mmCIF file of C-alpha atoms in Angstrom:
data_model
loop_
_atom_site.group_PDB
_atom_site.id
_atom_site.type_symbol
_atom_site.label_atom_id
_atom_site.label_comp_id
_atom_site.label_asym_id
_atom_site.label_seq_id
_atom_site.Cartn_x
_atom_site.Cartn_y
_atom_site.Cartn_z
ATOM 1 C CA MET A 452 124.015 120.213 48.660
ATOM 2 C CA LYS A 453 125.765 120.186 45.695
ATOM 3 C CA PHE A 454 124.650 122.778 42.872
ATOM 4 C CA LEU A 455 125.257 122.457 39.161
ATOM 5 C CA VAL A 456 126.230 125.640 37.609
ATOM 6 C CA VAL A 457 125.896 125.800 33.686
ATOM 7 C CA ASP A 458 126.519 128.826 31.590
ATOM 8 C CA ASP A 459 128.886 129.489 28.546
ATOM 9 C CA SER A 460 130.205 132.631 30.430
ATOM 10 C CA LEU A 461 133.016 131.801 32.679
ATOM 11 C CA THR A 462 132.124 135.428 34.028
ATOM 12 C CA MET A 463 128.688 134.459 34.935
ATOM 13 C CA ARG A 464 129.676 131.144 36.439
ATOM 14 C CA ARG A 465 131.983 132.791 38.901
ATOM 15 C CA ILE A 466 129.328 135.286 39.408
ATOM 16 C CA ILE A 467 126.690 132.672 40.320
ATOM 17 C CA ILE A 468 129.152 130.407 42.281
ATOM 18 C CA ASN A 469 129.876 133.778 44.537
ATOM 19 C CA ALA A 470 126.295 134.451 45.312
ATOM 20 C CA LEU A 471 125.876 130.699 46.356
ATOM 21 C CA GLN A 472 128.649 130.800 48.410
ATOM 22 C CA ARG A 473 127.452 134.175 50.240
ATOM 23 C CA ILE A 474 124.032 132.707 50.949
ATOM 24 C CA GLY A 475 125.787 129.249 52.807
ATOM 25 C CA TYR A 476 126.208 126.629 49.485
ATOM 26 C CA THR A 477 129.762 126.232 49.152
ATOM 27 C CA GLU A 478 129.601 123.110 47.047
ATOM 28 C CA ALA A 479 129.200 123.717 43.228
ATOM 29 C CA VAL A 480 130.492 121.857 40.134
ATOM 30 C CA GLU A 481 130.329 123.809 36.681
ATOM 31 C CA ALA A 482 129.395 123.200 33.017
ATOM 32 C CA ALA A 483 130.147 125.727 29.926
ATOM 33 C CA ASP A 484 127.279 124.001 28.128
ATOM 34 C CA GLY A 485 124.120 121.552 28.323
ATOM 35 C CA GLU A 486 125.941 118.710 27.038
ATOM 36 C CA GLU A 487 129.097 118.856 29.771
ATOM 37 C CA ALA A 488 126.435 119.047 32.168
ATOM 38 C CA LEU A 489 124.629 116.550 31.410
ATOM 39 C CA SER A 490 127.547 114.136 31.511
ATOM 40 C CA ARG A 491 127.794 115.992 34.984
ATOM 41 C CA PHE A 492 124.788 115.463 36.185
ATOM 42 C CA ASP A 493 124.192 112.718 38.531
ATOM 43 C CA SER A 494 122.647 111.514 41.878
ATOM 44 C CA SER A 495 124.856 113.543 43.936
ATOM 45 C CA ILE A 496 123.614 117.267 42.308
ATOM 46 C CA GLY A 497 120.901 118.581 44.666
ATOM 47 C CA PHE A 498 119.788 121.579 42.484
ATOM 48 C CA ILE A 499 120.820 122.714 39.131
ATOM 49 C CA ILE A 500 121.005 126.581 37.916
ATOM 50 C CA THR A 501 121.246 126.731 33.825
ATOM 51 C CA ASP A 502 121.737 129.407 31.848
ATOM 52 C CA TRP A 503 119.646 129.048 28.127
ATOM 53 C CA ASN A 504 121.963 130.376 24.861
ATOM 54 C CA MET A 505 124.669 127.898 25.284
ATOM 55 C CA PRO A 506 126.376 126.202 22.113
ATOM 56 C CA SER A 507 126.194 122.249 21.366
ATOM 57 C CA MET A 508 123.152 122.220 23.964
ATOM 58 C CA ASN A 509 120.866 124.824 25.041
ATOM 59 C CA GLY A 510 119.141 125.412 28.512
ATOM 60 C CA VAL A 511 115.722 124.394 27.819
ATOM 61 C CA ASP A 512 117.321 121.084 25.608
ATOM 62 C CA PHE A 513 119.213 120.327 28.874
ATOM 63 C CA ALA A 514 116.504 120.506 31.142
ATOM 64 C CA ARG A 515 114.585 118.304 29.217
ATOM 65 C CA ALA A 516 117.287 115.597 29.213
ATOM 66 C CA VAL A 517 117.674 115.857 32.283
ATOM 67 C CA ARG A 518 113.891 115.102 33.116
ATOM 68 C CA ALA A 519 114.355 112.428 30.964
ATOM 69 C CA THR A 520 116.855 110.785 33.217
ATOM 70 C CA PRO A 521 116.056 108.483 36.545
ATOM 71 C CA SER A 522 117.459 110.703 38.989
ATOM 72 C CA GLY A 523 116.773 114.007 37.133
ATOM 73 C CA GLN A 524 112.810 113.730 37.540
ATOM 74 C CA SER A 525 112.575 115.933 40.684
ATOM 75 C CA VAL A 526 115.646 117.865 41.168
ATOM 76 C CA PRO A 527 115.362 121.959 41.154
ATOM 77 C CA ILE A 528 116.053 123.387 38.038
ATOM 78 C CA LEU A 529 116.398 126.953 38.035
ATOM 79 C CA MET A 530 117.024 129.294 34.798
ATOM 80 C CA VAL A 531 119.173 132.362 34.987
ATOM 81 C CA THR A 532 119.065 133.973 31.507
ATOM 82 C CA THR A 533 118.715 136.962 29.577
ATOM 83 C CA ARG A 534 115.737 135.395 27.469
ATOM 84 C CA GLY A 535 112.746 137.716 28.979
ATOM 85 C CA ALA A 536 109.631 136.879 26.460
ATOM 86 C CA LYS A 537 106.902 135.563 27.836
ATOM 87 C CA GLU A 538 106.576 132.661 25.087
ATOM 88 C CA ASP A 539 110.333 131.539 25.969
ATOM 89 C CA ILE A 540 109.407 131.561 29.770
ATOM 90 C CA VAL A 541 106.642 128.924 29.123
ATOM 91 C CA HIS A 542 108.721 127.165 26.789
ATOM 92 C CA ALA A 543 110.879 127.045 29.498
ATOM 93 C CA VAL A 544 108.652 125.574 32.319
ATOM 94 C CA GLU A 545 107.612 123.228 29.595
ATOM 95 C CA ALA A 546 110.941 121.467 29.216
ATOM 96 C CA GLY A 547 110.756 121.215 33.064
ATOM 97 C CA VAL A 548 112.102 124.177 34.273
ATOM 98 C CA ASN A 549 111.340 125.112 37.933
ATOM 99 C CA ASN A 550 112.029 129.038 38.143
ATOM 100 C CA TYR A 551 113.403 131.651 36.441
ATOM 101 C CA ILE A 552 115.716 134.438 36.771
ATOM 102 C CA LEU A 553 116.313 137.250 34.370
ATOM 103 C CA LYS A 554 119.940 138.986 34.008
ATOM 104 C CA PRO A 555 121.173 140.536 35.589
ATOM 105 C CA PHE A 556 120.057 139.313 38.815
ATOM 106 C CA THR A 557 120.826 140.518 42.851
ATOM 107 C CA PRO A 558 122.044 137.818 45.013
ATOM 108 C CA SER A 559 118.982 138.188 47.149
ATOM 109 C CA VAL A 560 116.646 137.421 44.369
ATOM 110 C CA LEU A 561 118.850 134.047 43.697
ATOM 111 C CA LYS A 562 118.144 133.414 47.280
ATOM 112 C CA GLU A 563 114.562 133.830 47.266
ATOM 113 C CA LYS A 564 114.353 131.429 44.368
ATOM 114 C CA ILE A 565 116.411 129.030 45.585
ATOM 115 C CA ASP A 566 114.880 129.045 49.128
ATOM 116 C CA ARG A 567 111.069 128.565 47.694
ATOM 117 C CA LEU A 568 111.922 125.989 45.358
ATOM 118 C CA LEU A 569 113.959 123.704 48.050
ATOM 119 C CA ALA A 570 110.802 124.479 50.569
ATOM 120 C CA GLY A 571 108.683 122.958 47.566
ATOM 121 C CA ILE A 572 106.976 126.654 46.676
ATOM 122 C CA GLY A 573 106.730 128.340 43.310
ATOM 123 C CA ALA A 574 107.860 125.172 41.463
ATOM 124 C CA ALA A 575 105.990 125.130 37.748
ATOM 125 C CA ALA A 576 106.903 121.554 36.889
ATOM 126 C CA MET B 698 116.658 170.723 -69.464
ATOM 127 C CA ARG B 699 120.214 171.386 -69.062
ATOM 128 C CA PRO B 700 123.073 170.543 -71.263
ATOM 129 C CA PRO B 701 124.920 167.413 -70.322
ATOM 130 C CA GLN B 702 128.209 169.345 -70.970
ATOM 131 C CA GLU B 703 127.276 171.484 -68.224
ATOM 132 C CA LEU B 704 125.851 168.556 -65.865
ATOM 133 C CA LEU B 705 129.226 166.414 -66.643
ATOM 134 C CA TYR B 706 131.399 170.132 -65.144
ATOM 135 C CA ASP B 707 129.048 170.404 -61.922
ATOM 136 C CA SER B 708 129.530 166.623 -61.098
ATOM 137 C CA GLU B 709 133.533 166.875 -61.471
ATOM 138 C CA ALA B 710 133.261 170.044 -59.334
ATOM 139 C CA SER B 711 131.372 168.149 -56.599
ATOM 140 C CA LEU B 712 133.859 165.422 -56.545
ATOM 141 C CA ARG B 713 136.519 167.348 -56.603
ATOM 142 C CA LEU B 714 135.003 169.249 -53.506
ATOM 143 C CA VAL B 715 134.581 165.914 -51.562
ATOM 144 C CA ASP B 716 137.878 164.889 -52.813
ATOM 145 C CA HIS B 717 139.212 168.521 -51.223
ATOM 146 C CA ALA B 718 137.157 168.022 -48.004
ATOM 147 C CA ILE B 719 138.232 164.048 -47.321
ATOM 148 C CA GLU B 720 142.104 165.930 -47.697
ATOM 149 C CA GLU B 721 141.390 168.348 -45.196
ATOM 150 C CA LEU B 722 140.223 166.069 -42.536
ATOM 151 C CA SER B 723 143.067 163.287 -42.961
ATOM 152 C CA ALA B 724 145.646 166.526 -42.588
ATOM 153 C CA SER B 725 144.172 167.727 -39.771
ATOM 154 C CA GLY B 726 144.507 164.162 -38.214
ATOM 155 C CA ALA B 727 140.821 163.333 -37.568
ATOM 156 C CA GLU B 728 141.448 160.017 -38.163
ATOM 157 C CA LEU B 729 139.599 156.687 -37.003
ATOM 158 C CA ASP B 730 141.818 155.631 -34.141
ATOM 159 C CA ARG B 731 143.486 152.552 -34.492
ATOM 160 C CA GLU B 732 141.395 150.111 -33.062
ATOM 161 C CA ALA B 733 138.398 151.136 -34.673
ATOM 162 C CA ARG B 734 140.041 151.441 -37.356
ATOM 163 C CA GLY B 735 141.042 147.488 -37.135
ATOM 164 C CA PHE B 736 137.490 147.026 -35.584
ATOM 165 C CA LEU B 737 135.973 147.881 -39.155
ATOM 166 C CA GLU B 738 138.546 145.879 -40.963
ATOM 167 C CA HIS B 739 137.754 143.434 -39.309
ATOM 168 C CA VAL B 740 133.852 143.884 -39.940
ATOM 169 C CA MET B 741 134.633 144.361 -43.576
ATOM 170 C CA SER B 742 136.693 141.424 -43.782
ATOM 171 C CA GLN B 743 134.117 139.410 -42.154
ATOM 172 C CA PRO B 744 131.280 137.004 -44.533
ATOM 173 C CA GLY B 745 128.745 139.192 -43.234
ATOM 174 C CA GLY B 746 130.379 142.194 -43.093
ATOM 175 C CA PHE B 747 128.133 145.149 -41.789
ATOM 176 C CA ALA B 748 125.241 142.555 -40.797
ATOM 177 C CA GLU B 749 127.567 141.077 -38.495
ATOM 178 C CA LEU B 750 128.205 144.608 -37.150
ATOM 179 C CA SER B 751 124.619 144.989 -36.131
ATOM 180 C CA ARG B 752 124.514 141.726 -34.578
ATOM 181 C CA THR B 753 127.644 142.705 -32.547
ATOM 182 C CA LEU B 754 126.046 145.608 -31.847
ATOM 183 C CA LEU B 755 122.791 143.418 -30.788
ATOM 184 C CA ARG B 756 124.816 141.075 -28.423
ATOM 185 C CA ALA B 757 126.339 144.563 -26.779
ATOM 186 C CA TYR B 758 122.749 146.179 -26.329
ATOM 187 C CA ALA B 759 121.847 143.158 -24.353
ATOM 188 C CA GLU B 760 124.625 142.678 -22.171
ATOM 189 C CA THR B 761 124.122 146.608 -21.527
ATOM 190 C CA VAL B 762 120.560 146.086 -20.109
ATOM 191 C CA GLY B 763 121.484 142.720 -18.136
ATOM 192 C CA ILE B 764 123.752 144.970 -16.533
ATOM 193 C CA VAL B 765 121.566 147.584 -15.634
ATOM 194 C CA ILE B 766 119.094 144.696 -14.550
ATOM 195 C CA ARG B 767 121.745 143.681 -12.034
ATOM 196 C CA MET B 768 122.846 147.129 -10.785
ATOM 197 C CA ARG B 769 118.978 147.512 -9.393
ATOM 198 C CA GLU B 770 118.936 143.968 -8.114
ATOM 199 C CA SER B 771 122.165 145.208 -6.230
ATOM 200 C CA SER B 772 120.673 147.919 -4.798
ATOM 201 C CA GLY B 773 117.863 145.573 -3.689
ATOM 202 C CA MET B 774 120.571 143.640 -1.426
ATOM 203 C CA LEU B 775 121.563 146.988 0.077
ATOM 204 C CA ASP B 776 118.083 148.432 0.626
ATOM 205 C CA GLY B 777 115.755 147.725 3.343
ATOM 206 C CA ALA B 778 116.820 145.097 5.815
ATOM 207 C CA GLY B 779 120.164 146.158 5.328
ATOM 208 C CA ILE B 780 119.681 149.686 6.503
ATOM 209 C CA GLU B 781 117.468 148.292 9.265
ATOM 210 C CA LYS B 782 120.124 146.067 10.221
ATOM 211 C CA LEU B 783 122.849 148.901 10.565
ATOM 212 C CA GLU B 784 120.463 150.403 12.660
ATOM 213 C CA GLN B 785 120.347 147.727 14.988
ATOM 214 C CA MET B 786 123.843 147.507 15.301
ATOM 215 C CA HIS B 787 123.525 151.324 16.076
ATOM 216 C CA GLY B 788 121.529 150.803 18.983
ATOM 217 C CA ARG B 789 123.026 147.921 20.234
ATOM 218 C CA LEU B 790 126.567 149.670 20.459
ATOM 219 C CA ASN B 791 124.957 152.268 22.226
ATOM 220 C CA GLU B 792 123.417 149.946 25.038
ATOM 221 C CA VAL B 793 126.951 148.047 25.127
ATOM 222 C CA SER B 794 128.215 151.570 25.756
ATOM 223 C CA GLU B 795 125.670 152.451 28.282
ATOM 224 C CA ALA B 796 125.887 149.395 29.915
ATOM 225 C CA THR B 797 129.883 149.092 30.526
ATOM 226 C CA GLU B 798 129.443 152.768 31.743
ATOM 227 C CA THR B 799 126.649 151.716 34.041
ATOM 228 C CA ALA B 800 128.640 148.567 35.608
ATOM 229 C CA THR B 801 131.959 150.377 35.777
ATOM 230 C CA THR B 802 130.404 153.261 37.515
ATOM 231 C CA GLY B 803 129.193 150.599 39.863
ATOM 232 C CA ILE B 804 132.699 148.622 40.556
ATOM 233 C CA LEU B 805 134.130 151.908 41.430
ATOM 234 C CA ASP B 806 131.518 153.138 43.833
ATOM 235 C CA GLY B 807 131.731 149.500 45.449
ATOM 236 C CA MET B 808 135.239 149.563 45.863
ATOM 237 C CA ALA B 809 135.391 152.851 47.197
ATOM 238 C CA ARG B 810 132.924 151.901 49.727
ATOM 239 C CA ALA B 811 134.913 149.067 50.284
ATOM 240 C CA ILE B 812 138.271 151.187 50.788
ATOM 241 C CA ALA B 813 136.457 153.529 52.973
ATOM 242 C CA LEU B 814 135.517 150.432 55.308
ATOM 243 C CA THR B 815 139.696 149.036 55.238
ATOM 244 C CA GLU B 816 140.641 152.264 56.291
ATOM 245 C CA LYS B 817 138.755 151.543 59.908
ATOM 246 C CA PHE B 818 141.126 148.587 59.963
ATOM 247 C CA ASP B 819 143.674 150.599 62.344
ATOM 248 C CA ASP B 820 141.332 151.482 64.584
ATOM 249 C CA ILE B 821 139.419 147.943 64.857
ATOM 250 C CA THR B 822 140.744 146.572 68.376
ATOM 251 C CA SER B 823 138.999 149.419 69.672
ATOM 252 C CA LEU B 824 135.598 148.370 68.078
ATOM 253 C CA SER B 825 132.976 146.269 69.968
ATOM 254 C CA GLU B 826 132.618 142.869 68.366
ATOM 255 C CA ALA B 827 129.275 143.612 67.253
ATOM 256 C CA GLU B 828 130.656 146.601 65.006
ATOM 257 C CA ARG B 829 133.633 144.204 63.948
ATOM 258 C CA LYS B 830 131.114 141.979 63.107
ATOM 259 C CA GLN B 831 128.985 144.411 61.172
ATOM 260 C CA MET B 832 132.508 146.041 59.922
ATOM 261 C CA THR B 833 132.827 142.652 57.944
ATOM 262 C CA ALA B 834 129.412 142.236 57.024
ATOM 263 C CA SER B 835 129.713 145.428 55.378
ATOM 264 C CA LEU B 836 133.041 145.151 53.192
ATOM 265 C CA ARG B 837 132.160 141.603 52.250
ATOM 266 C CA GLU B 838 128.633 142.723 51.185
ATOM 267 C CA GLU B 839 130.209 145.338 49.077
ATOM 268 C CA LEU B 840 132.718 143.568 47.439
ATOM 269 C CA SER B 841 130.496 140.993 46.568
ATOM 270 C CA GLY B 842 128.450 143.734 45.004
ATOM 271 C CA VAL B 843 131.469 144.392 42.766
ATOM 272 C CA VAL B 844 131.302 141.058 41.726
ATOM 273 C CA ASN B 845 127.733 141.265 40.748
ATOM 274 C CA HIS B 846 128.246 144.122 38.553
ATOM 275 C CA LEU B 847 130.297 142.037 36.050
ATOM 276 C CA GLN B 848 127.515 140.392 34.936
ATOM 277 C CA PHE B 849 127.572 143.401 32.337
ATOM 278 C CA GLN B 850 130.433 141.360 30.665
ATOM 279 C CA ASP B 851 127.986 138.135 29.413
ATOM 280 C CA ILE B 852 125.014 140.362 28.475
ATOM 281 C CA THR B 853 127.627 142.826 26.723
ATOM 282 C CA SER B 854 129.094 140.088 24.926
ATOM 283 C CA GLN B 855 125.630 138.486 23.800
ATOM 284 C CA GLN B 856 124.818 141.952 22.351
ATOM 285 C CA LEU B 857 128.314 142.326 20.224
ATOM 286 C CA ARG B 858 127.743 138.752 19.177
ATOM 287 C CA HIS B 859 124.341 139.735 17.523
ATOM 288 C CA ILE B 860 126.366 142.924 16.175
ATOM 289 C CA ALA B 861 128.865 140.566 14.677
ATOM 290 C CA ASN B 862 126.387 138.478 13.213
ATOM 291 C CA LEU B 863 124.452 141.414 11.615
ATOM 292 C CA LEU B 864 128.015 142.302 10.228
ATOM 293 C CA ALA B 865 128.330 138.793 8.851
ATOM 294 C CA ASP B 866 124.881 139.034 6.990
ATOM 295 C CA MET B 867 126.158 142.560 5.431
ATOM 296 C CA ARG B 868 129.287 141.229 4.649
ATOM 297 C CA GLN B 869 127.327 138.316 2.584
ATOM 298 C CA ARG B 870 125.398 141.125 1.196
ATOM 299 C CA ILE B 871 128.022 143.263 -0.027
ATOM 300 C CA SER B 872 130.143 140.585 -0.991
ATOM 301 C CA GLN B 873 127.206 139.381 -3.557
ATOM 302 C CA VAL B 874 127.172 142.799 -4.859
ATOM 303 C CA VAL B 875 130.813 142.869 -5.418
ATOM 304 C CA ALA B 876 130.259 139.293 -7.229
ATOM 305 C CA ILE B 877 127.631 140.872 -9.873
ATOM 306 C CA PHE B 878 130.454 143.334 -10.945
ATOM 307 C CA ALA B 879 133.765 141.273 -10.402
ATOM 308 C CA PRO B 880 133.037 137.700 -10.842
ATOM 309 C CA ALA B 881 136.315 137.051 -10.307
ATOM 310 C CA ALA B 882 136.758 138.863 -6.847
ATOM 311 C CA SER B 883 135.659 136.716 -3.747
ATOM 312 C CA PHE B 884 135.848 136.752 -0.087
ATOM 313 C CA GLN B 885 137.771 134.464 1.928
ATOM 314 C CA LYS B 886 135.022 133.410 4.511
ATOM 315 C CA THR B 887 137.006 133.989 8.134
ATOM 316 C CA ASP B 888 135.010 132.723 10.479
ATOM 317 C CA ALA B 889 134.707 129.004 10.498
ATOM 318 C CA SER B 890 133.637 128.344 14.029
ATOM 319 C CA ALA B 891 129.719 127.529 14.989
ATOM 320 C CA PRO B 892 127.480 130.505 15.638
ATOM 321 C CA VAL B 893 126.914 130.728 19.121
ATOM 322 C CA PRO B 894 122.901 131.301 20.011
ATOM 323 C CA ILE B 895 121.954 134.453 21.061
ATOM 324 C CA ASP B 896 119.103 136.132 22.127
ATOM 325 C CA PRO B 897 118.050 138.827 19.977
ATOM 326 C CA ALA B 898 116.428 140.980 22.444
ATOM 327 C CA VAL B 899 119.108 141.036 25.252
ATOM 328 C CA THR B 900 119.787 144.360 27.150
ATOM 329 C CA GLU B 901 121.201 145.201 30.237
ATOM 330 C CA LEU B 902 118.647 147.403 30.388
ATOM 331 C CA ILE B 903 116.143 144.601 31.474
ATOM 332 C CA GLY B 904 115.399 146.099 34.690
ATOM 333 C CA GLY B 905 112.655 144.403 37.151
ATOM 334 C CA ASP B 906 109.615 144.460 34.839
ATOM 335 C CA LEU B 907 110.423 140.946 32.820
ATOM 336 C CA GLN B 908 111.410 139.721 35.828
ATOM 337 C CA ALA B 909 107.734 140.243 37.544
ATOM 338 C CA VAL B 910 106.571 138.938 34.449
ATOM 339 C CA ALA B 911 108.190 135.666 34.774
ATOM 340 C CA ASP B 912 107.359 135.638 38.330
ATOM 341 C CA GLU B 913 103.652 136.009 37.835
ATOM 342 C CA ILE B 914 103.435 133.037 35.067
ATOM 343 C CA PHE B 915 105.526 130.909 37.462
ATOM 344 C CA ALA B 916 102.772 131.797 40.150
ATOM 345 C CA ILE B 917 99.554 131.203 38.017
ATOM 346 C CA ARG B 918 101.424 127.352 36.940
ATOM 347 C CA THR B 919 102.049 126.484 40.515
ATOM 348 C CA GLU B 920 98.579 127.634 41.685
ATOM 349 C CA ARG B 921 97.122 125.772 39.010
ATOM 350 C CA LYS B 922 99.313 122.660 39.998
ATOM 351 C CA THR B 923 98.400 122.834 43.714
ATOM 352 C CA ALA B 924 94.604 123.178 42.791
#
């Protein structure tokens, strides 16, 4: 499965990709903001992990844009962010985000969320 | 009624006293300075004379009142919200300091444990396969944990960006105050890059409570969807 990892922090992208490798997912492409991610998104992407606060296009707008594409209707989108306010979470859900992880996170939490989304459980959108 | 001759003598004596006093003042050097004298000579040479002087004084009064009003306005620019922002900056800088120390300690501890494991490599041939696998897994776990601690970089980066935005706001306020008193002075804006959005509530100290809130929201939504 190919992951699309979107975060304006190079450190965070490397941490997420390292965590994915630990849980067995070795194929990933990166993007530094929503616009770049949208250009890299295609039908080969099986899972999206995105940050919220990014320049050019933030994670919520990116999620909304993905959902508007033919191949983006059902791809799982997991948001990994520092935004913990309830209204932010609700806003993300309404944009098409399937689940949410707050930074700082542990690899075990990442694995749990990915497993649940791939099993079709815990997807709110 | 005093005789006219007597009044004349008294008047002459008074005038002599005044003249003597003026001579004394001149001798002591208590003269008007050149600028003031020049100003008075200018005033006296104007068609309006001392009337022009009164108009000038009225203008000076109006300008002084204007300056006082601007000083009051400038104090408002630096009060209230400005002080609150300074307190915010102080709080966030403390958080950054704490977060970096916590992360660094975690990294050092993880590296210490990893190094301890590598010291067993010399005797690795004496270990069973299960023990070798366990040791490899432990080492991988420790090193991955070290990598995970580096999340502090992203979070503290957001904190510092927020502080930079607050400083930019303070800079703007101060430059407005300076402009009141020195209109010719100006601060060139140095940061022309577009601001990166930040989360004003970002903190390294999020902990598990907010994740639990997020999980609850998604769980409720999933139940509604499947119901």
